Amino acid sequence: MQSTVTPTHCPYCALQCGMNLTPAPDGTVEVSERADFPVNRGALCGKGRTSAAVLASNVRLTSPLVRDQGGTLVPASWDEALERIAAGLGRTRAEHGPDAVGVFGGGGLTNEKAYTLGKFARVVLGTSQIDYNGRFCMSSAAAAGIKAFGLDRGLPFPLEDIPKSGCVILVGSNLAETMPPSLRFFTELKENGGTLIVIDPRRTKTAEQADLHLAPRPGTDLALALGLLHLVIAEGRVDEEYVRERTAGWEDARAAAMAHWPEYVERITGVSVPHLRETVRLFCEPESAMVLTARGPEQQSKGTDTVGAWINLCLATGRAGRPLSGYGCLTGQGNGQGGREHGQKADQLPGYRKLDDPAARAHVAEVWGVDPDSLPGPGRSAYELLDALGTDIRSLLLMASNPVVSAPRAAHIEERIRSLDFLAVCDVVLSETAALADVVLPVTQWAEETGTTTNLEGRVLLRRRAVTPPDGIRSDLEVLHELAARLGVEKGFTTDPEEVFEELRRASAGGAADYSGITYRRLAEENGVFWPCPAAVETADVRADALDDEEAPAVHPGTPRLFLDRFATPDGRARFVPVSHRAIAEEPDDEYPVLLTTGRVVAQYQSGAQTRRVAELNAAAPGPFVELHPRLAARLGAAEGDPVAVVSRRGRAVAPARITNAIRPDTVFMPFHWPGEGRANTLTNPALDPTSRMPEFKACAVRLEAVEG
């Protein structure tokens, strides 16, 4: 094991906090502060501080597993496991066609692995059926951003701009628990005289920091944004010059907003008219202001329109594309941004190119050395792909995802997974989904491999290998290389991450997410580079040693701040998109009179597959709970800690009651990190946004039942 200190990045959320790793003589790994990285300046949350615990051999998988004739997963050699996967996928493809084979990826995969997985699906398997769990993260914000700005990047400015703004509206984010190190930017905002407005049905730890907290009914964020825009218009606060010179489509968006008068919006949302007016005043009076959205408004069957309404508010007030102002999305997963930029998403090719664009297909096919006509077209979105398992899709290769816990209508998705002819899973631990597989491959994790990720700012980062993985562990790149060879493709799937990145640079060149000017050396020396970052020359890549060559052309510095001169549309203008309020897919009724919303807690992460294996984190958050208002608890006859059943049209979950005044009386909250009877996603609604195909995780109708004992 190495004994040096290695600077790297946390494996969890999209902050990708900097940290140092030092192997100890006893085989453990010490995590320490790394103050030079600007996103966290050394600060780490509990998940980051304990992240090395999952490296231990008694926590993670250390051998391939195959299912024996008795149905039990047993250790096997790598050759046997790989042969079984190649045979299973190959047999399905031969008998039912390439689209009967599915591929499902994860937002935690590095750019190199996400890129290679997309290439493997389309070149080796020839399937269109690939998507990833990042579809459940910020796809609505991505769709709205592309409509309005012509480009999707989580934040179009660095986090360091937030404290310098005059006002920030934070919509549907509890970053004090989901991204704790980021809270300091908002604390500094207030210290500098700026205002923080938090919009959330719950009075979360983040909302407690706000100057103004609005608690709308879940699923009404669209009406709220439209009501604010109505008041901006009515009070004469529109930046007419900006709208005239930098935007298009204002008249239709204006007309749509004017149909949402304040009293009407108050009835829909539960937010009072005085609070609506105060929000508009606080947002419009400073010279600069921002709107930041997260999963709250995005994980809805109208998420794209909801985010679009908040973007319209920014455009009408002249905020977008100006210093210290604009709209941004707080990406959730560690590489949720890069994961969709480079080929995991059903409709995209590397560089954020569209799969149905002939020029994009030709460019990427040339890099891959294949005929453009051989590339399949767009496939199903994540939930639709999972819903088709066992019917249209007969075999599945899954990497770095746990849909048995994380997918909406999870009991149904678990049934679909169980009905597959063949399932292969690559993961670090034996997740609930991996436990259902025919073959499970143990793969390297963040500290055991080198690769790049792209954080919520669009900053491409270099994770460095700090420790040697245990014997019997291989990387995802090695897995895809071996499977490609066994399925008849001998070349094009290198196991070296830097070689993969060099190919990714060529594939992304000229695309919306252009990484062609980024090298591993630059990432190490510059603490990350913001995309787009085109190459210094058009005919060749920037050499790794170009920075030392006095005659080398100027190196592109990267783009920390987007849209300051023009938007990424053909005419350079941002687009207003007219939207109107509509109800959630499943409103409460007499049978299901309460709304359920879901989210995270500070000590666990996503489906909990890794964090639930860390003793310190489990001590802080040992299991699921149902958060409900005292009035609702009184009607149910439930006391603190009593088991409560939450029932939707899709299933039933049971967890202890947590009674608090911090939630609306018509709403209950459950965290989604746990399997079993407390699995929150047993209840959630898979109704999809028509544009982003995002499921409606954040609002569904339920009823509560007391549980004996």
XYZ file of C-alpha atoms in Angstrom:
709
model
C 0.000 0.000 0.000
C 1.240 3.491 -0.783
C 2.212 5.709 2.154
C 2.034 9.158 0.607
C -0.695 11.775 0.983
C -2.902 11.871 -2.114
C -5.129 14.876 -2.880
C -8.443 13.730 -4.308
C -12.221 14.245 -4.040
C -15.123 12.834 -2.044
C -17.099 9.968 -3.649
C -20.526 11.303 -2.722
C -22.455 14.445 -3.750
C -21.918 16.896 -6.603
C -19.842 19.288 -4.528
C -16.984 16.800 -4.995
C -15.242 18.264 -1.957
C -11.470 18.133 -1.926
C -9.813 15.829 0.610
C -6.478 14.177 1.308
C -6.074 10.409 1.738
C -3.229 8.804 3.657
C -2.897 5.009 3.962
C -1.990 3.858 7.478
C 0.233 0.858 8.365
C -2.768 -1.055 9.719
C -4.449 -0.982 6.307
C -6.947 1.763 7.092
C -7.045 5.056 5.213
C -7.067 8.455 6.906
C -9.220 11.224 5.448
C -7.963 14.743 6.172
C -8.680 18.328 5.193
C -7.583 19.731 1.872
C -7.881 23.476 2.224
C -6.711 24.365 -1.285
C -9.922 23.277 -3.035
C -12.252 26.301 -3.304
C -15.562 24.444 -3.128
C -15.144 23.240 0.471
C -11.877 24.833 1.683
C -11.192 21.761 3.779
C -14.656 21.367 5.303
C -16.188 17.880 5.084
C -19.551 16.496 6.147
C -19.891 13.251 8.106
C -20.223 11.232 4.912
C -16.996 12.664 3.538
C -15.084 12.183 6.792
C -16.122 8.513 6.967
C -15.896 7.776 3.241
C -12.793 5.583 3.623
C -14.736 3.125 5.809
C -16.270 1.564 2.691
C -12.769 0.687 1.434
C -12.450 -1.988 4.109
C -12.529 -5.573 2.867
C -15.126 -6.594 5.437
C -17.539 -3.970 4.076
C -17.219 -4.312 0.312
C -17.316 -7.095 -2.247
C -13.978 -8.839 -2.837
C -14.877 -11.694 -5.209
C -17.146 -12.213 -8.209
C -20.390 -13.960 -7.320
C -22.516 -16.224 -9.516
C -25.867 -17.811 -8.795
C -25.638 -21.566 -8.426
C -28.290 -24.135 -9.327
C -29.827 -23.778 -5.885
C -30.325 -20.051 -6.405
C -27.549 -18.915 -4.064
C -24.853 -16.379 -4.943
C -21.476 -18.083 -4.490
C -17.863 -16.948 -5.137
C -16.469 -17.618 -8.599
C -13.416 -16.830 -10.684
C -13.313 -13.762 -12.876
C -13.159 -15.905 -16.017
C -16.297 -17.804 -15.042
C -18.162 -14.648 -14.098
C -17.217 -12.773 -17.279
C -18.041 -15.770 -19.454
C -21.468 -16.017 -17.845
C -22.180 -12.342 -18.509
C -20.996 -12.492 -22.112
C -23.057 -15.630 -22.671
C -26.164 -14.146 -21.037
C -26.062 -10.858 -22.933
C -25.017 -12.557 -26.178
C -27.773 -15.149 -25.976
C -30.449 -12.502 -25.462
C -29.122 -10.423 -28.329
C -29.038 -13.433 -30.656
C -32.522 -14.672 -29.734
C -34.420 -11.396 -29.300
C -32.359 -8.666 -30.971
C -30.014 -6.004 -29.564
C -32.756 -3.902 -27.979
C -33.690 -6.835 -25.752
C -30.452 -6.087 -23.888
C -30.552 -3.129 -21.526
C -27.810 -1.092 -19.854
C -28.376 0.999 -16.733
C -25.661 3.259 -15.356
C -25.106 5.608 -12.454
C -24.334 9.221 -11.658
C -21.413 8.099 -9.515
C -19.416 6.702 -12.435
C -16.441 8.778 -13.561
C -16.568 10.505 -16.931
C -14.282 7.822 -18.333
C -16.540 4.993 -17.187
C -19.762 6.752 -18.213
C -18.281 7.409 -21.655
C -17.103 3.814 -22.055
C -20.420 2.379 -20.867
C -22.317 4.406 -23.471
C -19.868 3.337 -26.158
C -20.118 -0.300 -25.058
C -23.922 -0.247 -25.257
C -24.003 1.235 -28.739
C -20.913 -0.314 -30.352
C -20.643 -3.745 -28.723
C -24.251 -4.546 -27.828
C -25.844 -2.376 -30.524
C -28.674 -1.502 -28.141
C -30.584 1.736 -27.832
C -31.750 0.731 -24.356
C -29.369 2.641 -22.103
C -30.097 5.236 -19.453
C -28.930 6.006 -15.927
C -30.145 7.029 -12.497
C -29.145 10.646 -13.146
C -32.440 10.849 -15.037
C -33.970 10.905 -11.538
C -31.730 13.804 -10.481
C -31.842 16.983 -12.579
C -33.249 16.037 -15.967
C -36.101 18.543 -15.635
C -33.667 21.375 -14.956
C -31.565 20.200 -17.896
C -34.546 20.227 -20.254
C -35.664 23.669 -19.097
C -32.137 25.057 -19.339
C -31.741 23.845 -22.897
C -35.086 25.360 -23.886
C -34.230 28.724 -22.360
C -30.471 29.056 -22.764
C -29.568 26.476 -25.419
C -27.253 24.750 -22.929
C -27.503 22.806 -19.695
C -24.840 23.117 -17.032
C -25.858 22.814 -13.394
C -24.526 26.169 -12.251
C -23.506 28.688 -14.928
C -21.234 30.343 -12.374
C -18.911 29.166 -9.575
C -20.232 28.705 -6.053
C -17.941 31.532 -4.972
C -20.286 34.003 -6.723
C -23.187 33.209 -4.383
C -22.002 35.244 -1.353
C -21.511 38.291 -3.580
C -25.086 38.330 -4.888
C -27.804 40.523 -3.441
C -30.483 37.859 -3.046
C -30.763 34.110 -3.563
C -34.042 32.214 -3.862
C -33.382 28.565 -3.012
C -36.217 26.367 -4.272
C -36.698 22.842 -2.941
C -33.214 22.278 -1.527
C -32.161 21.308 1.979
C -28.472 21.757 1.336
C -27.703 22.023 5.066
C -28.269 18.243 5.056
C -27.621 17.243 1.447
C -24.485 19.373 0.859
C -23.415 20.708 4.276
C -20.093 22.279 3.213
C -21.966 24.477 0.734
C -23.991 26.169 3.470
C -21.106 28.533 4.174
C -21.669 30.271 0.825
C -25.168 31.188 1.979
C -23.981 32.167 5.453
C -21.466 34.491 3.799
C -24.244 35.834 1.556
C -26.120 36.993 4.661
C -22.965 38.304 6.317
C -22.389 40.431 3.206
C -25.865 41.938 3.491
C -27.564 39.662 0.956
C -30.910 37.960 1.461
C -31.700 34.230 1.456
C -35.232 33.081 0.604
C -35.939 29.356 1.015
C -38.958 27.668 -0.556
C -39.772 24.279 0.968
C -42.901 22.612 2.431
C -40.795 21.779 5.502
C -38.939 24.104 7.837
C -35.653 22.317 7.271
C -32.267 23.157 8.718
C -31.702 25.173 5.555
C -34.999 27.026 5.903
C -34.024 27.964 9.461
C -31.130 29.985 7.968
C -33.419 31.958 5.661
C -34.476 35.584 5.948
C -37.804 34.463 4.490
C -39.175 30.923 4.360
C -42.131 30.105 2.093
C -43.813 26.738 2.702
C -45.960 25.972 -0.351
C -48.065 22.873 -0.727
C -45.954 20.161 -2.462
C -46.335 20.263 -6.232
C -47.314 23.951 -6.452
C -43.894 25.497 -7.158
C -44.982 26.247 -10.734
C -47.928 28.360 -9.580
C -45.691 30.107 -7.044
C -43.141 31.140 -9.678
C -45.903 32.351 -11.990
C -47.452 34.370 -9.180
C -44.136 36.065 -8.497
C -43.713 36.891 -12.183
C -47.257 38.308 -12.252
C -46.306 40.685 -9.420
C -43.042 41.649 -11.155
C -45.100 42.699 -14.167
C -47.862 44.382 -12.176
C -45.407 46.371 -10.058
C -43.400 47.575 -13.051
C -40.249 45.661 -12.131
C -39.569 44.099 -15.565
C -36.151 44.993 -17.000
C -37.580 46.102 -20.338
C -34.227 46.914 -21.951
C -32.788 43.509 -21.076
C -35.909 41.722 -22.280
C -35.784 43.631 -25.543
C -32.063 43.139 -26.223
C -31.292 39.670 -24.844
C -34.469 37.565 -24.979
C -37.245 36.299 -27.252
C -40.798 35.107 -26.591
C -41.660 37.549 -23.816
C -45.217 38.405 -24.858
C -46.515 34.838 -24.641
C -44.781 34.215 -21.321
C -46.117 37.518 -20.006
C -49.664 36.615 -20.954
C -49.372 33.229 -19.245
C -48.060 34.800 -16.039
C -50.786 37.435 -15.914
C -53.378 34.650 -15.605
C -51.872 33.796 -12.181
C -52.926 36.682 -9.963
C -51.721 36.730 -6.343
C -54.939 35.657 -4.615
C -55.325 32.739 -7.020
C -51.745 31.652 -6.332
C -52.308 31.974 -2.584
C -55.247 29.550 -2.809
C -53.180 27.032 -4.786
C -49.928 27.221 -2.819
C -50.924 28.304 0.679
C -48.341 31.129 0.506
C -49.882 34.437 1.539
C -50.079 37.420 -0.793
C -47.962 39.584 1.571
C -45.222 36.944 1.457
C -45.430 36.851 -2.339
C -45.020 40.631 -2.477
C -42.146 40.563 0.005
C -40.366 37.904 -2.072
C -40.629 40.060 -5.191
C -39.299 43.103 -3.322
C -36.339 41.239 -1.852
C -35.493 39.657 -5.216
C -35.854 42.754 -7.394
C -34.353 45.551 -5.302
C -30.686 44.412 -5.253
C -28.495 44.925 -8.295
C -27.894 41.163 -8.517
C -29.947 38.084 -7.620
C -30.095 34.326 -8.262
C -32.609 31.502 -8.325
C -31.265 28.030 -7.488
C -33.473 24.954 -7.812
C -33.018 21.391 -6.629
C -35.077 18.218 -6.556
C -38.163 19.820 -4.976
C -39.459 21.590 -8.102
C -37.673 19.252 -10.522
C -38.932 15.815 -9.430
C -42.456 16.476 -10.629
C -44.480 15.417 -13.638
C -44.370 19.107 -14.613
C -40.778 19.672 -13.503
C -39.568 21.112 -16.813
C -42.331 23.729 -16.848
C -41.735 24.481 -13.170
C -38.042 25.182 -13.685
C -38.965 27.109 -16.835
C -41.186 29.394 -14.768
C -38.319 30.192 -12.400
C -36.062 30.863 -15.383
C -38.723 33.210 -16.786
C -38.611 35.135 -13.491
C -34.843 35.520 -13.881
C -35.149 36.641 -17.498
C -37.922 39.158 -16.872
C -35.880 40.819 -14.132
C -32.690 40.846 -16.206
C -30.794 38.446 -14.006
C -29.594 35.648 -16.312
C -26.253 36.130 -18.042
C -25.186 38.975 -15.777
C -22.461 39.008 -13.113
C -23.422 37.515 -9.748
C -26.911 36.730 -11.066
C -28.866 34.079 -12.897
C -30.526 30.712 -12.692
C -28.718 27.566 -11.551
C -29.488 23.977 -10.605
C -27.894 22.212 -7.640
C -26.906 18.850 -9.117
C -27.239 15.951 -6.666
C -25.022 12.981 -7.573
C -21.244 13.097 -7.606
C -20.980 12.968 -11.398
C -24.600 13.543 -12.331
C -23.443 16.329 -14.647
C -20.681 14.467 -16.484
C -22.649 11.228 -16.489
C -25.203 12.585 -18.912
C -22.801 14.731 -20.921
C -20.873 11.786 -22.297
C -23.242 9.058 -23.297
C -25.165 7.318 -20.502
C -28.413 9.127 -21.237
C -30.821 7.466 -23.676
C -30.774 10.286 -26.227
C -27.231 11.623 -25.985
C -23.743 11.062 -27.314
C -20.475 12.373 -25.830
C -20.091 16.134 -25.666
C -23.795 16.544 -24.952
C -24.548 15.772 -28.582
C -28.005 14.579 -29.578
C -28.214 10.997 -30.759
C -30.698 11.858 -33.501
C -28.453 14.580 -35.000
C -26.749 13.209 -38.170
C -23.715 15.474 -37.740
C -23.291 14.381 -34.119
C -23.554 10.725 -35.075
C -20.980 11.181 -37.832
C -18.508 12.934 -35.545
C -18.691 10.378 -32.739
C -18.762 7.420 -35.137
C -15.526 8.651 -36.692
C -13.863 8.796 -33.265
C -15.154 5.299 -32.505
C -14.189 3.935 -35.920
C -17.683 2.710 -36.792
C -20.317 3.430 -39.443
C -22.720 6.180 -38.242
C -25.614 4.062 -39.496
C -24.610 1.300 -37.108
C -25.337 3.454 -34.074
C -28.816 2.838 -32.632
C -31.247 5.685 -32.120
C -32.594 7.075 -28.842
C -33.951 4.572 -26.346
C -36.208 4.558 -23.300
C -35.763 6.876 -20.343
C -34.721 5.423 -16.982
C -38.108 4.556 -15.502
C -39.492 3.379 -18.848
C -36.442 1.163 -19.308
C -36.870 -0.359 -15.845
C -40.590 -0.814 -16.419
C -39.838 -2.792 -19.613
C -37.572 -5.310 -17.865
C -38.683 -8.895 -18.274
C -40.843 -8.085 -21.300
C -39.195 -6.085 -24.109
C -35.855 -6.047 -22.283
C -34.787 -9.563 -21.274
C -31.237 -9.030 -19.982
C -29.658 -6.113 -18.145
C -26.122 -4.928 -17.395
C -26.263 -2.551 -14.426
C -23.464 -0.419 -12.983
C -23.395 1.755 -9.861
C -27.131 1.976 -9.268
C -29.641 0.471 -6.836
C -33.126 0.877 -8.366
C -34.709 -1.638 -5.980
C -34.476 1.181 -3.413
C -34.186 4.326 -5.533
C -36.751 3.920 -8.330
C -40.325 5.170 -7.995
C -42.988 2.482 -7.508
C -40.077 0.421 -6.242
C -41.969 -2.795 -5.476
C -43.069 -2.957 -9.104
C -39.526 -2.285 -10.337
C -38.228 -5.019 -8.038
C -40.726 -7.422 -9.644
C -39.567 -6.372 -13.134
C -35.918 -6.973 -12.160
C -36.745 -10.394 -10.755
C -38.493 -11.294 -14.041
C -35.357 -10.783 -16.168
C -33.814 -13.703 -18.006
C -30.390 -12.444 -16.949
C -29.033 -9.673 -14.698
C -25.384 -8.694 -14.229
C -24.383 -6.035 -11.697
C -21.063 -4.265 -11.174
C -20.835 -2.637 -7.757
C -18.654 -1.968 -4.753
C -21.070 -3.545 -2.264
C -23.844 -6.124 -2.430
C -26.723 -3.693 -2.822
C -30.357 -4.760 -2.723
C -30.337 -4.829 -6.532
C -27.044 -6.733 -6.755
C -28.498 -9.368 -4.425
C -30.989 -10.250 -7.200
C -28.348 -10.650 -9.920
C -27.191 -13.769 -11.742
C -23.630 -12.424 -11.682
C -22.122 -9.735 -9.443
C -18.725 -8.242 -10.198
C -16.728 -6.466 -7.452
C -15.203 -3.284 -8.873
C -12.773 -0.619 -7.742
C -14.059 2.508 -6.060
C -13.092 6.166 -5.926
C -9.866 5.923 -3.879
C -8.622 2.885 -5.825
C -8.747 4.359 -9.318
C -7.959 7.513 -11.257
C -10.620 9.313 -13.247
C -12.483 12.571 -13.720
C -15.806 13.870 -12.482
C -17.703 17.069 -13.219
C -19.140 18.853 -10.210
C -22.281 20.983 -9.926
C -20.405 24.072 -11.166
C -19.319 22.382 -14.396
C -15.798 22.114 -12.979
C -14.040 18.998 -14.326
C -11.932 17.427 -11.563
C -9.251 14.750 -11.272
C -9.778 12.014 -8.720
C -6.481 10.284 -8.031
C -5.766 6.695 -7.084
C -4.614 6.712 -3.471
C -4.622 3.033 -2.473
C -4.254 -0.352 -4.110
C -7.513 -2.302 -4.313
C -7.724 -5.723 -2.648
C -6.820 -8.778 -4.670
C -9.700 -9.937 -6.826
C -11.028 -6.453 -7.620
C -11.070 -5.029 -11.148
C -12.131 -1.659 -12.519
C -15.276 -1.067 -14.543
C -13.023 -0.212 -17.498
C -11.396 -3.642 -17.232
C -14.838 -5.266 -17.065
C -16.033 -3.508 -20.216
C -12.757 -4.311 -22.002
C -13.093 -8.017 -21.163
C -16.780 -8.180 -22.069
C -16.206 -6.367 -25.365
C -13.525 -8.884 -26.326
C -15.748 -11.822 -25.398
C -18.575 -10.333 -27.467
C -16.383 -9.941 -30.550
C -14.950 -6.395 -30.279
C -11.231 -6.723 -29.657
C -10.226 -3.054 -29.978
C -11.474 0.305 -28.779
C -11.946 -0.426 -25.074
C -8.775 0.500 -23.228
C -8.424 -0.050 -19.500
C -6.290 3.073 -18.956
C -8.473 5.986 -17.737
C -6.226 8.687 -19.157
C -6.355 7.036 -22.587
C -10.138 6.940 -22.312
C -10.159 10.637 -21.411
C -8.022 11.449 -24.441
C -10.618 9.731 -26.629
C -13.426 11.495 -24.766
C -11.734 14.816 -25.550
C -11.867 14.036 -29.256
C -15.443 12.808 -29.074
C -16.608 15.907 -27.191
C -14.752 18.397 -29.407
C -17.151 20.922 -30.894
C -20.057 19.700 -28.786
C -21.967 21.701 -26.220
C -19.938 20.071 -23.417
C -16.545 20.485 -25.076
C -13.718 18.961 -23.013
C -11.174 18.905 -25.828
C -8.905 21.499 -24.214
C -8.765 19.684 -20.882
C -5.952 17.304 -19.956
C -5.102 15.336 -16.829
C -2.106 17.592 -16.339
C -4.220 20.737 -16.454
C -6.718 19.270 -14.004
C -3.930 18.483 -11.549
C -2.218 21.867 -11.891
C -5.321 24.086 -12.024
C -7.526 22.377 -9.436
C -10.105 21.643 -12.120
C -11.201 23.267 -15.376
C -14.672 24.543 -16.234
C -16.294 23.362 -19.448
C -16.783 24.300 -22.221
C -13.065 24.284 -22.816
C -12.248 23.788 -26.512
C -8.801 22.736 -27.673
C -6.246 25.389 -28.560
C -6.079 24.123 -32.147
C -8.814 22.669 -34.348
C -6.835 19.940 -36.088
C -5.289 18.150 -33.127
C -5.568 17.733 -29.402
C -3.647 19.953 -27.039
C -0.605 17.932 -26.097
C -0.077 17.162 -22.432
C 3.238 19.056 -22.621
C 1.824 22.058 -24.505
C 1.914 24.182 -21.377
C 5.731 23.950 -21.410
C 6.076 24.794 -25.100
C 6.698 28.488 -25.738
C 5.465 28.097 -29.300
C 2.286 26.259 -28.351
C -0.952 28.102 -29.045
C -2.772 29.754 -26.166
C -4.607 27.304 -23.957
C -8.313 27.938 -23.459
C -8.825 28.880 -19.791
C -12.175 27.156 -19.447
C -15.492 28.909 -18.833
C -16.361 29.520 -15.177
C -19.212 31.898 -16.096
C -21.598 31.246 -18.951
C -23.844 33.553 -20.985
C -22.239 36.886 -20.065
C -22.024 37.900 -23.732
C -24.635 35.700 -25.377
C -26.717 32.609 -24.727
C -26.056 29.301 -26.475
C -28.954 29.710 -28.894
C -28.600 30.339 -32.641
C -29.278 34.067 -32.251
C -27.665 34.425 -28.828
C -30.968 35.312 -27.136
C -32.513 33.494 -24.196
C -35.982 32.078 -24.763
C -38.995 32.700 -22.572
C -41.164 29.584 -22.538
C -44.834 30.240 -21.698
C -46.073 27.867 -18.981
C -49.211 27.603 -16.856
C -50.003 25.945 -13.552
C -51.432 22.449 -13.585
C -52.112 19.987 -10.814
C -49.793 17.177 -9.819
C -50.565 13.786 -11.352
C -52.219 12.488 -8.176
C -54.069 14.982 -5.993
C -55.339 13.974 -2.525
C -58.913 12.713 -2.257
C -61.160 11.164 0.374
C -59.345 7.821 0.211
C -55.813 9.268 0.136
C -56.160 12.705 1.779
C -52.521 13.543 2.585
C -49.519 14.475 0.438
C -46.228 12.587 0.716
C -42.921 14.191 -0.157
C -39.499 12.529 0.082
C -35.872 13.519 0.484
C -32.546 12.925 2.199
C -31.057 13.157 5.683
C -27.566 14.385 6.431
C -26.025 11.062 7.507
C -27.139 8.928 4.550
C -26.700 9.206 0.786
C -29.049 8.199 -2.052
C -30.155 4.544 -1.720
C -27.808 4.126 1.245
C -26.025 1.153 -0.330
C -22.658 2.450 0.926
C -23.487 4.818 3.784
C -25.679 2.219 5.531
C -22.482 0.178 5.954
C -20.749 2.881 8.022
C -21.299 2.551 11.782
C -20.967 6.266 12.565
C -23.529 7.215 9.924
C -25.959 4.517 11.029
C -25.707 5.730 14.605
C -26.726 9.209 13.432
C -29.505 7.986 11.116
C -30.384 4.369 11.930
C -33.547 3.990 9.903
C -36.555 5.488 8.141
C -39.206 7.664 9.769
C -42.433 9.454 8.932
C -42.368 13.166 9.674
C -45.845 14.564 10.388
C -47.458 17.610 11.961
C -48.889 17.355 15.531
C -52.432 17.941 14.269
C -52.136 15.053 11.833
C -50.582 12.865 14.516
C -53.421 13.703 16.915
C -56.058 12.714 14.374
C -54.203 9.434 13.860
C -53.653 8.893 17.582
C -49.902 8.517 17.049
C -47.214 9.509 19.523
C -43.538 10.155 18.875
C -41.857 6.912 17.798
C -45.072 4.971 17.204
C -45.075 2.887 14.010
C -47.136 4.548 11.296
C -48.206 3.025 7.997
C -48.150 5.270 4.936
C -50.285 3.841 2.132
C -50.461 4.942 -1.501
C -52.044 3.381 -4.566
C -48.751 1.575 -5.143
C -48.026 0.065 -1.761
C -47.503 0.424 1.971
C -44.513 1.525 4.056
C -44.160 1.479 7.833
C -41.804 3.625 9.920
C -41.714 5.379 13.303
C -43.517 8.710 13.659
C -41.425 11.856 14.020
C -43.809 14.617 15.118
C -42.828 18.206 14.359
C -44.269 21.653 13.676
C -41.692 22.009 10.890
C -43.965 20.428 8.273
C -47.320 21.428 6.823
C -50.377 19.746 8.415
C -51.447 18.378 5.021
C -48.051 16.800 4.244
C -45.841 13.956 5.474
C -42.165 13.428 4.721
C -40.123 10.231 4.424
C -36.400 9.849 3.647
C -35.678 7.379 0.843
C -32.412 5.727 1.923
C -33.733 2.416 3.268
C -35.104 -0.837 1.832
C -37.639 -3.115 3.483
C -40.929 -2.083 5.009
C -39.739 1.518 5.428
C -38.889 1.918 1.734
C -40.302 5.333 0.803
C -40.165 4.639 -2.926
C -42.663 1.823 -2.533
C -45.148 4.703 -2.380
C -43.906 7.218 -4.944
C -45.627 7.935 -8.232
C -43.857 7.110 -11.538
C -45.916 9.685 -13.466
C -43.433 11.211 -15.926
C -42.708 14.739 -17.063
C -43.525 14.747 -20.794
C -40.219 16.397 -21.717
C -37.596 15.279 -19.196
C -39.219 11.904 -18.361
C -38.586 12.684 -14.697
C -40.835 10.739 -12.303
C -42.956 12.606 -9.755
C -41.004 11.632 -6.637
C -41.896 14.776 -4.732
C -45.686 14.576 -4.419
C -48.242 11.780 -4.262
C -51.485 11.099 -2.401
C -51.338 8.832 0.658
C -53.284 7.920 3.765
C -51.930 7.170 7.226
C -52.821 4.197 9.374
C -51.947 3.394 12.958
C -49.999 0.165 13.403
C -50.666 -2.092 16.371
C -47.654 -2.806 18.531
